[in-house]
PDB file of C-alpha atoms in Angstrom:
ATOM      1  CA  MET A   1     -11.676   6.787-135.104  1.00  0.00           C
ATOM      2  CA  PRO A   2     -12.456   8.772-131.997  1.00  0.00           C
ATOM      3  CA  ARG A   3     -14.166   6.784-129.257  1.00  0.00           C
ATOM      4  CA  LYS A   4     -17.802   7.510-128.643  1.00  0.00           C
ATOM      5  CA  LYS A   5     -18.519   9.041-125.316  1.00  0.00           C
ATOM      6  CA  PRO A   6     -20.740   6.873-123.134  1.00  0.00           C
ATOM      7  CA  LYS A   7     -24.289   8.066-123.081  1.00  0.00           C
ATOM      8  CA  VAL A   8     -25.138   9.806-119.832  1.00  0.00           C
ATOM      9  CA  ASP A   9     -28.775   9.559-118.833  1.00  0.00           C
ATOM     10  CA  THR A  10     -30.380  12.797-117.839  1.00  0.00           C
ATOM     11  CA  LEU A  11     -32.095  13.208-114.491  1.00  0.00           C
ATOM     12  CA  GLU A  12     -35.480  12.998-116.138  1.00  0.00           C
ATOM     13  CA  GLU A  13     -34.602   9.711-117.841  1.00  0.00           C
ATOM     14  CA  ILE A  14     -33.358   8.260-114.553  1.00  0.00           C
ATOM     15  CA  GLU A  15     -36.571   9.224-112.779  1.00  0.00           C
ATOM     16  CA  THR A  16     -38.616   7.675-115.590  1.00  0.00           C
ATOM     17  CA  SER A  17     -36.648   4.434-115.353  1.00  0.00           C
ATOM     18  CA  ILE A  18     -37.083   4.317-111.572  1.00  0.00           C
ATOM     19  CA  LYS A  19     -40.826   4.862-111.884  1.00  0.00           C
ATOM     20  CA  LEU A  20     -41.101   2.127-114.500  1.00  0.00           C
ATOM     21  CA  LEU A  21     -39.153  -0.344-112.369  1.00  0.00           C
ATOM     22  CA  CYS A  22     -41.216   0.473-109.278  1.00  0.00           C
ATOM     23  CA  ASP A  23     -44.481   0.093-111.195  1.00  0.00           C
ATOM     24  CA  GLN A  24     -43.388  -3.327-112.436  1.00  0.00           C
ATOM     25  CA  SER A  25     -42.400  -4.365-108.904  1.00  0.00           C
ATOM     26  CA  ASN A  26     -45.705  -3.096-107.523  1.00  0.00           C
ATOM     27  CA  ASN A  27     -47.496  -5.396-109.954  1.00  0.00           C
ATOM     28  CA  HIS A  28     -45.365  -8.292-108.712  1.00  0.00           C
ATOM     29  CA  MET A  29     -46.331  -7.369-105.151  1.00  0.00           C
ATOM     30  CA  LYS A  30     -50.028  -7.615-106.015  1.00  0.00           C
ATOM     31  CA  VAL A  31     -49.602 -11.239-107.083  1.00  0.00           C
ATOM     32  CA  ARG A  32     -47.294 -11.945-104.103  1.00  0.00           C
ATOM     33  CA  ALA A  33     -44.202 -12.446-106.260  1.00  0.00           C
ATOM     34  CA  TYR A  34     -42.095 -10.722-103.623  1.00  0.00           C
ATOM     35  CA  GLU A  35     -38.697 -11.937-104.832  1.00  0.00           C
ATOM     36  CA  LYS A  36     -39.313 -10.516-108.320  1.00  0.00           C
ATOM     37  CA  ALA A  37     -40.576  -7.293-106.778  1.00  0.00           C
ATOM     38  CA  LEU A  38     -37.450  -7.021-104.620  1.00  0.00           C
ATOM     39  CA  PHE A  39     -35.226  -7.436-107.675  1.00  0.00           C
ATOM     40  CA  GLY A  40     -36.982  -4.514-109.399  1.00  0.00           C
ATOM     41  CA  TYR A  41     -36.738  -2.278-106.337  1.00  0.00           C
ATOM     42  CA  ASN A  42     -33.033  -3.067-106.069  1.00  0.00           C
ATOM     43  CA  GLN A  43     -32.538  -2.025-109.690  1.00  0.00           C
ATOM     44  CA  ALA A  44     -34.410   1.208-109.083  1.00  0.00           C
ATOM     45  CA  LEU A  45     -32.305   2.049-106.040  1.00  0.00           C
ATOM     46  CA  GLU A  46     -29.120   1.355-107.983  1.00  0.00           C
ATOM     47  CA  LEU A  47     -30.100   4.292-110.178  1.00  0.00           C
ATOM     48  CA  ASN A  48     -30.872   6.491-107.171  1.00  0.00           C
ATOM     49  CA  SER A  49     -30.165   5.151-103.689  1.00  0.00           C
ATOM     50  CA  THR A  50     -32.192   7.900-102.005  1.00  0.00           C
ATOM     51  CA  ASP A  51     -35.416   7.638-104.006  1.00  0.00           C
ATOM     52  CA  ILE A  52     -38.089   7.779-101.297  1.00  0.00           C
ATOM     53  CA  ASN A  53     -40.811   5.855-103.133  1.00  0.00           C
ATOM     54  CA  ALA A  54     -38.439   3.018-104.012  1.00  0.00           C
ATOM     55  CA  LEU A  55     -37.114   2.875-100.440  1.00  0.00           C
ATOM     56  CA  ILE A  56     -40.576   2.728 -98.912  1.00  0.00           C
ATOM     57  CA  SER A  57     -41.762   0.127-101.422  1.00  0.00           C
ATOM     58  CA  ARG A  58     -38.715  -2.049-100.798  1.00  0.00           C
ATOM     59  CA  SER A  59     -39.237  -1.666 -97.060  1.00  0.00           C
ATOM     60  CA  LYS A  60     -42.763  -3.012 -97.464  1.00  0.00           C
ATOM     61  CA  CYS A  61     -41.442  -5.860 -99.613  1.00  0.00           C
ATOM     62  CA  TYR A  62     -38.770  -6.761 -97.052  1.00  0.00           C
ATOM     63  CA  LEU A  63     -41.423  -6.834 -94.328  1.00  0.00           C
ATOM     64  CA  LEU A  64     -43.573  -9.252 -96.309  1.00  0.00           C
ATOM     65  CA  LEU A  65     -40.495 -11.423 -96.854  1.00  0.00           C
ATOM     66  CA  GLY A  66     -39.945 -11.518 -93.094  1.00  0.00           C
ATOM     67  CA  GLU A  67     -36.794  -9.361 -93.116  1.00  0.00           C
ATOM     68  CA  ALA A  68     -37.869  -6.697 -90.645  1.00  0.00           C
ATOM     69  CA  SER A  69     -34.331  -5.407 -89.995  1.00  0.00           C
ATOM     70  CA  LYS A  70     -33.804  -4.515 -93.657  1.00  0.00           C
ATOM     71  CA  ALA A  71     -37.300  -3.040 -93.802  1.00  0.00           C
ATOM     72  CA  LEU A  72     -36.440  -0.788 -90.862  1.00  0.00           C
ATOM     73  CA  GLN A  73     -33.196   0.316 -92.514  1.00  0.00           C
ATOM     74  CA  ASP A  74     -35.005   1.407 -95.701  1.00  0.00           C
ATOM     75  CA  ALA A  75     -37.694   3.196 -93.709  1.00  0.00           C
ATOM     76  CA  GLU A  76     -35.071   5.115 -91.722  1.00  0.00           C
ATOM     77  CA  THR A  77     -33.229   6.057 -94.924  1.00  0.00           C
ATOM     78  CA  ALA A  78     -36.487   7.391 -96.384  1.00  0.00           C
ATOM     79  CA  LEU A  79     -37.156   9.384 -93.198  1.00  0.00           C
ATOM     80  CA  GLY A  80     -33.649  10.793 -93.482  1.00  0.00           C
ATOM     81  CA  GLU A  81     -34.699  12.274 -96.831  1.00  0.00           C
ATOM     82  CA  ASP A  82     -38.122  13.415 -95.626  1.00  0.00           C
ATOM     83  CA  LYS A  83     -38.776  13.185 -91.887  1.00  0.00           C
ATOM     84  CA  ASN A  84     -42.495  13.915 -92.309  1.00  0.00           C
ATOM     85  CA  ASN A  85     -43.214  11.323 -95.008  1.00  0.00           C
ATOM     86  CA  ILE A  86     -46.300   9.524 -93.698  1.00  0.00           C
ATOM     87  CA  ARG A  87     -45.590   6.274 -95.561  1.00  0.00           C
ATOM     88  CA  ALA A  88     -42.056   6.128 -94.174  1.00  0.00           C
ATOM     89  CA  ILE A  89     -43.387   6.747 -90.650  1.00  0.00           C
ATOM     90  CA  TYR A  90     -45.823   3.878 -91.063  1.00  0.00           C
ATOM     91  CA  GLN A  91     -43.151   1.533 -92.414  1.00  0.00           C
ATOM     92  CA  LYS A  92     -40.813   2.315 -89.541  1.00  0.00           C
ATOM     93  CA  ALA A  93     -43.599   1.698 -87.004  1.00  0.00           C
ATOM     94  CA  GLU A  94     -44.479  -1.621 -88.647  1.00  0.00           C
ATOM     95  CA  SER A  95     -40.842  -2.713 -88.862  1.00  0.00           C
ATOM     96  CA  LEU A  96     -40.241  -1.932 -85.191  1.00  0.00           C
ATOM     97  CA  TYR A  97     -43.396  -3.851 -84.292  1.00  0.00           C
ATOM     98  CA  TYR A  98     -42.261  -7.009 -86.080  1.00  0.00           C
ATOM     99  CA  LEU A  99     -38.827  -6.654 -84.502  1.00  0.00           C
ATOM    100  CA  GLY A 100     -40.493  -6.744 -81.087  1.00  0.00           C
ATOM    101  CA  GLN A 101     -39.538  -3.145 -80.214  1.00  0.00           C
ATOM    102  CA  PHE A 102     -43.089  -2.317 -79.191  1.00  0.00           C
ATOM    103  CA  GLU A 103     -42.458   0.878 -77.208  1.00  0.00           C
ATOM    104  CA  GLN A 104     -40.654   2.570 -80.113  1.00  0.00           C
ATOM    105  CA  SER A 105     -43.233   1.213 -82.548  1.00  0.00           C
ATOM    106  CA  LEU A 106     -46.036   2.717 -80.459  1.00  0.00           C
ATOM    107  CA  MET A 107     -44.273   6.079 -80.520  1.00  0.00           C
ATOM    108  CA  PHE A 108     -44.182   6.139 -84.340  1.00  0.00           C
ATOM    109  CA  PHE A 109     -47.766   4.896 -84.655  1.00  0.00           C
ATOM    110  CA  HIS A 110     -48.804   7.801 -82.399  1.00  0.00           C
ATOM    111  CA  ARG A 111     -46.706  10.156 -84.494  1.00  0.00           C
ATOM    112  CA  GLY A 112     -48.490   9.051 -87.657  1.00  0.00           C
ATOM    113  CA  LEU A 113     -51.871   9.241 -85.931  1.00  0.00           C
ATOM    114  CA  ARG A 114     -51.231  12.841 -84.886  1.00  0.00           C
ATOM    115  CA  ALA A 115     -50.192  13.758 -88.424  1.00  0.00           C
ATOM    116  CA  ARG A 116     -53.020  11.907 -90.193  1.00  0.00           C
ATOM    117  CA  PRO A 117     -55.807  11.123 -87.688  1.00  0.00           C
ATOM    118  CA  GLU A 118     -58.198  10.138 -90.494  1.00  0.00           C
ATOM    119  CA  LEU A 119     -56.103   7.046 -91.383  1.00  0.00           C
ATOM    120  CA  ALA A 120     -57.455   3.974 -89.629  1.00  0.00           C
ATOM    121  CA  LEU A 121     -54.233   1.987 -90.076  1.00  0.00           C
ATOM    122  CA  PHE A 122     -52.477   4.163 -87.484  1.00  0.00           C
ATOM    123  CA  ARG A 123     -55.324   3.647 -84.996  1.00  0.00           C
ATOM    124  CA  LEU A 124     -55.061  -0.105 -85.582  1.00  0.00           C
ATOM    125  CA  GLY A 125     -51.304   0.132 -85.134  1.00  0.00           C
ATOM    126  CA  VAL A 126     -51.658   1.864 -81.777  1.00  0.00           C
ATOM    127  CA  GLN A 127     -54.185  -0.737 -80.645  1.00  0.00           C
ATOM    128  CA  LYS A 128     -52.167  -3.811 -81.615  1.00  0.00           C
ATOM    129  CA  THR A 129     -48.955  -2.360 -80.189  1.00  0.00           C
ATOM    130  CA  GLN A 130     -50.584  -1.588 -76.845  1.00  0.00           C
ATOM    131  CA  GLU A 131     -51.906  -5.151 -76.716  1.00  0.00           C
ATOM    132  CA  ALA A 132     -48.431  -6.472 -77.502  1.00  0.00           C
ATOM    133  CA  ILE A 133     -46.927  -4.421 -74.660  1.00  0.00           C
ATOM    134  CA  GLU A 134     -49.569  -5.712 -72.241  1.00  0.00           C
ATOM    135  CA  ASN A 135     -48.865  -9.295 -73.331  1.00  0.00           C
ATOM    136  CA  THR A 136     -45.141  -8.749 -72.805  1.00  0.00           C
ATOM    137  CA  ILE A 137     -45.166  -7.125 -69.360  1.00  0.00           C
ATOM    138  CA  GLY A 138     -48.479  -8.557 -68.129  1.00  0.00           C
ATOM    139  CA  SER A 139     -51.656  -6.755 -67.188  1.00  0.00           C
ATOM    140  CA  LYS A 140     -51.464  -3.995 -64.638  1.00  0.00           C
ATOM    141  CA  PRO A 141     -52.660  -4.888 -61.121  1.00  0.00           C
ATOM    142  CA  ALA A 142     -56.090  -3.631 -60.219  1.00  0.00           C
ATOM    143  CA  PRO A 143     -56.079  -0.454 -58.118  1.00  0.00           C
ATOM    144  CA  VAL A 144     -56.812  -1.064 -54.453  1.00  0.00           C
ATOM    145  CA  THR A 145     -59.877   0.787 -53.221  1.00  0.00           C
ATOM    146  CA  ALA A 146     -59.562   2.448 -49.841  1.00  0.00           C
ATOM    147  CA  ALA A 147     -61.528   0.767 -47.063  1.00  0.00           C
ATOM    148  CA  PRO A 148     -64.034   2.939 -45.161  1.00  0.00           C
ATOM    149  CA  SER A 149     -62.453   4.508 -42.095  1.00  0.00           C
ATOM    150  CA  ALA A 150     -63.596   3.732 -38.578  1.00  0.00           C
ATOM    151  CA  LYS A 151     -64.516   7.379 -37.981  1.00  0.00           C
ATOM    152  CA  SER A 152     -66.980   7.436 -40.835  1.00  0.00           C
ATOM    153  CA  GLY A 153     -68.602   4.291 -39.475  1.00  0.00           C
ATOM    154  CA  LYS A 154     -68.926   5.722 -35.949  1.00  0.00           C
ATOM    155  CA  SER A 155     -70.290   9.006 -37.161  1.00  0.00           C
ATOM    156  CA  ARG A 156     -73.457   7.306 -38.379  1.00  0.00           C
ATOM    157  CA  LYS A 157     -76.246   6.834 -35.933  1.00  0.00           C
ATOM    158  CA  SER A 158     -77.194   3.339 -34.957  1.00  0.00           C
ATOM    159  CA  GLY A 159     -80.658   3.728 -36.453  1.00  0.00           C
ATOM    160  CA  GLU A 160     -79.434   4.925 -39.850  1.00  0.00           C
ATOM    161  CA  GLU A 161     -78.891   2.535 -42.716  1.00  0.00           C
ATOM    162  CA  THR A 162     -77.039   3.065 -45.923  1.00  0.00           C
ATOM    163  CA  PRO A 163     -78.821   2.559 -49.257  1.00  0.00           C
ATOM    164  CA  LYS A 164     -76.796  -0.633 -49.830  1.00  0.00           C
ATOM    165  CA  SER A 165     -77.717  -2.059 -46.440  1.00  0.00           C
ATOM    166  CA  GLN A 166     -81.355  -1.210 -47.063  1.00  0.00           C
ATOM    167  CA  ALA A 167     -81.262  -3.029 -50.390  1.00  0.00           C
ATOM    168  CA  VAL A 168     -79.633  -6.055 -48.776  1.00  0.00           C
ATOM    169  CA  ALA A 169     -82.140  -6.061 -45.965  1.00  0.00           C
ATOM    170  CA  GLY A 170     -85.014  -5.820 -48.417  1.00  0.00           C
ATOM    171  CA  THR A 171     -83.859  -8.816 -50.434  1.00  0.00           C
ATOM    172  CA  GLY A 172     -82.827 -10.822 -47.388  1.00  0.00           C
ATOM    173  CA  THR A 173     -79.597 -11.991 -49.049  1.00  0.00           C
ATOM    174  CA  SER A 174     -76.038 -10.938 -48.358  1.00  0.00           C
ATOM    175  CA  ALA A 175     -74.410  -9.099 -51.259  1.00  0.00           C
ATOM    176  CA  ARG A 176     -71.176 -10.584 -52.399  1.00  0.00           C
ATOM    177  CA  VAL A 177     -68.508  -8.243 -53.661  1.00  0.00           C
ATOM    178  CA  ARG A 178     -66.938  -9.567 -56.827  1.00  0.00           C
ATOM    179  CA  GLN A 179     -63.221  -9.677 -56.258  1.00  0.00           C
ATOM    180  CA  LYS A 180     -60.895  -8.690 -59.072  1.00  0.00           C
ATOM    181  CA  PRO A 181     -58.254 -11.235 -60.067  1.00  0.00           C
ATOM    182  CA  SER A 182     -54.895 -10.793 -58.377  1.00  0.00           C
ATOM    183  CA  ARG A 183     -51.625 -10.384 -60.219  1.00  0.00           C
ATOM    184  CA  ALA A 184     -50.819 -14.031 -59.556  1.00  0.00           C
ATOM    185  CA  ASP A 185     -54.108 -15.078 -61.163  1.00  0.00           C
ATOM    186  CA  LEU A 186     -53.401 -12.911 -64.205  1.00  0.00           C
ATOM    187  CA  GLU A 187     -49.904 -14.376 -64.533  1.00  0.00           C
ATOM    188  CA  ARG A 188     -51.377 -17.881 -64.305  1.00  0.00           C
ATOM    189  CA  ARG A 189     -53.897 -17.093 -67.041  1.00  0.00           C
ATOM    190  CA  ASN A 190     -51.165 -15.677 -69.278  1.00  0.00           C
ATOM    191  CA  ALA A 191     -49.029 -18.762 -68.658  1.00  0.00           C
ATOM    192  CA  ARG A 192     -51.897 -21.028 -69.712  1.00  0.00           C
ATOM    193  CA  LYS A 193     -52.387 -19.031 -72.900  1.00  0.00           C
ATOM    194  CA  LEU A 194     -48.691 -19.131 -73.755  1.00  0.00           C
ATOM    195  CA  LEU A 195     -47.720 -22.646 -72.663  1.00  0.00           C
ATOM    196  CA  GLY A 196     -50.991 -24.448 -73.303  1.00  0.00           C
ATOM    197  CA  GLU A 197     -50.964 -27.987 -71.903  1.00  0.00           C
ATOM    198  CA  LEU A 198     -47.382 -27.547 -70.675  1.00  0.00           C
ATOM    199  CA  CYS A 199     -48.678 -25.081 -68.074  1.00  0.00           C
ATOM    200  CA  VAL A 200     -50.167 -28.026 -66.121  1.00  0.00           C
ATOM    201  CA  ASP A 201     -46.754 -29.707 -66.043  1.00  0.00           C
ATOM    202  CA  LYS A 202     -45.113 -26.464 -64.939  1.00  0.00           C
ATOM    203  CA  GLU A 203     -47.559 -26.008 -62.047  1.00  0.00           C
ATOM    204  CA  TYR A 204     -47.085 -29.636 -60.980  1.00  0.00           C
ATOM    205  CA  LEU A 205     -43.279 -29.308 -60.946  1.00  0.00           C
ATOM    206  CA  GLU A 206     -43.463 -26.047 -58.977  1.00  0.00           C
ATOM    207  CA  LYS A 207     -45.639 -27.743 -56.338  1.00  0.00           C
ATOM    208  CA  LEU A 208     -43.308 -30.739 -56.327  1.00  0.00           C
ATOM    209  CA  LEU A 209     -40.318 -28.530 -55.542  1.00  0.00           C
ATOM    210  CA  LEU A 210     -42.156 -27.209 -52.476  1.00  0.00           C
ATOM    211  CA  HIS A 211     -42.911 -30.690 -51.155  1.00  0.00           C
ATOM    212  CA  PRO A 212     -40.970 -31.416 -47.926  1.00  0.00           C
ATOM    213  CA  ASP A 213     -40.341 -35.073 -48.831  1.00  0.00           C
ATOM    214  CA  LEU A 214     -38.597 -34.236 -52.108  1.00  0.00           C
ATOM    215  CA  VAL A 215     -35.163 -34.015 -50.481  1.00  0.00           C
ATOM    216  CA  ARG A 216     -35.583 -37.505 -49.056  1.00  0.00           C
ATOM    217  CA  ALA A 217     -36.389 -38.810 -52.522  1.00  0.00           C
ATOM    218  CA  ASP A 218     -33.071 -37.541 -53.880  1.00  0.00           C
ATOM    219  CA  THR A 219     -30.414 -40.222 -54.060  1.00  0.00           C
ATOM    220  CA  HIS A 220     -26.678 -40.089 -54.573  1.00  0.00           C
ATOM    221  CA  THR A 221     -27.059 -41.079 -58.217  1.00  0.00           C
ATOM    222  CA  GLU A 222     -30.156 -39.086 -59.180  1.00  0.00           C
ATOM    223  CA  SER A 223     -31.366 -35.712 -57.957  1.00  0.00           C
ATOM    224  CA  ILE A 224     -35.078 -35.387 -58.675  1.00  0.00           C
ATOM    225  CA  SER A 225     -35.161 -31.813 -57.404  1.00  0.00           C
ATOM    226  CA  ALA A 226     -32.388 -30.801 -59.836  1.00  0.00           C
ATOM    227  CA  TYR A 227     -34.293 -32.288 -62.762  1.00  0.00           C
ATOM    228  CA  ALA A 228     -37.473 -30.558 -61.629  1.00  0.00           C
ATOM    229  CA  ARG A 229     -35.746 -27.177 -61.290  1.00  0.00           C
ATOM    230  CA  GLU A 230     -34.145 -27.602 -64.718  1.00  0.00           C
ATOM    231  CA  ALA A 231     -37.547 -28.389 -66.258  1.00  0.00           C
ATOM    232  CA  VAL A 232     -39.220 -25.404 -64.567  1.00  0.00           C
ATOM    233  CA  GLU A 233     -36.408 -23.115 -65.700  1.00  0.00           C
ATOM    234  CA  PHE A 234     -36.794 -24.379 -69.275  1.00  0.00           C
ATOM    235  CA  LEU A 235     -40.563 -23.817 -69.220  1.00  0.00           C
ATOM    236  CA  ASN A 236     -40.105 -20.313 -67.813  1.00  0.00           C
ATOM    237  CA  LYS A 237     -37.732 -19.473 -70.646  1.00  0.00           C
ATOM    238  CA  ARG A 238     -40.191 -20.839 -73.216  1.00  0.00           C
ATOM    239  CA  GLN A 239     -43.003 -18.843 -71.629  1.00  0.00           C
ATOM    240  CA  GLU A 240     -41.000 -15.627 -71.782  1.00  0.00           C
ATOM    241  CA  PHE A 241     -39.991 -16.381 -75.371  1.00  0.00           C
ATOM    242  CA  TRP A 242     -43.570 -16.880 -76.526  1.00  0.00           C
ATOM    243  CA  ARG A 243     -44.705 -13.869 -74.542  1.00  0.00           C
ATOM    244  CA  GLN A 244     -42.342 -11.721 -76.603  1.00  0.00           C
ATOM    245  CA  GLN A 245     -42.875 -13.502 -79.917  1.00  0.00           C
ATOM    246  CA  ARG A 246     -46.625 -14.044 -79.863  1.00  0.00           C
ATOM    247  CA  PRO A 247     -47.558 -10.596 -81.283  1.00  0.00           C
ATOM    248  CA  CYS A 248     -44.938 -10.949 -84.044  1.00  0.00           C
ATOM    249  CA  THR A 249     -45.598 -14.436 -85.361  1.00  0.00           C
ATOM    250  CA  ALA A 250     -47.842 -13.464 -88.240  1.00  0.00           C
ATOM    251  CA  LEU A 251     -46.751 -11.359 -91.141  1.00  0.00           C
ATOM    252  CA  PRO A 252     -48.887  -8.313 -91.851  1.00  0.00           C
ATOM    253  CA  ASN A 253     -51.998  -9.249 -93.764  1.00  0.00           C
ATOM    254  CA  HIS A 254     -53.300  -6.124 -95.401  1.00  0.00           C
ATOM    255  CA  LYS A 255     -56.401  -7.907 -96.691  1.00  0.00           C
ATOM    256  CA  ASN A 256     -57.717  -8.214 -93.125  1.00  0.00           C
ATOM    257  CA  LEU A 257     -57.740  -4.444 -92.636  1.00  0.00           C
ATOM    258  CA  PRO A 258     -60.964  -2.460 -93.027  1.00  0.00           C
ATOM    259  CA  HIS A 259     -61.577  -0.926 -96.436  1.00  0.00           C
ATOM    260  CA  ASP A 260     -60.827   2.569 -95.165  1.00  0.00           C
ATOM    261  CA  ALA A 261     -57.752   1.513 -93.177  1.00  0.00           C
ATOM    262  CA  MET A 262     -55.247   1.679 -95.999  1.00  0.00           C
ATOM    263  CA  PRO A 263     -55.521   4.226 -98.801  1.00  0.00           C
ATOM    264  CA  LYS A 264     -54.562   3.261-102.354  1.00  0.00           C
ATOM    265  CA  TRP A 265     -51.410   5.350-102.196  1.00  0.00           C
ATOM    266  CA  PHE A 266     -50.044   3.146 -99.410  1.00  0.00           C
TER     267      PHE A 266
END
């Protein structure tokens, strides 16, 4: 008997199977069964490795599983098929954010915001990424205001008074100019936020290293200054680590977004 030829699915049948698998995985995603959802997306992409909807859905699933690198790979593959796909742009921006690549993430959030300015999730993405960049590099120093020149002061007559001086004279109290925090103050505040109670220990050790009697306290068997420097170096590394990781610690929680932030088709 002649062998039966294997049945070859038509393109329409393949697309139907992919849609069915993705719908089943989407239902698993709703109940947070991410492993089951990932299995379905994998099956769908075995039928067609360049299906954009399956790639974007699996990217979202990977992100919720904490695998941002794989999520980024799927998002980039989807953008390779359609560079203007708004869902793929969003997934790439989110993946870059949770990988700590905030500058590139901000670029793609801006790209999505320009394409679809009515979507609040891109505005939220721009906001959180800018905050992450500020936390990483520290706040910008306050601009220095130019002091009044001597010529402008001499040009006034001795009998004339400025509105500010008149107001001060009327109240009889000297006005105090509120000084803006320096860069050192801002760095100290950031250190306290990142290190918590350990920041007190770090400040104490830094002051100890500057003490002139510390060298005398060092003995041939123990070097207190070496231990102190080692501890300060360790705390600095922990501070820098948490400064970079703090914006990325939590997985995306779509339930916390406003109702209009994420459309149903996302």
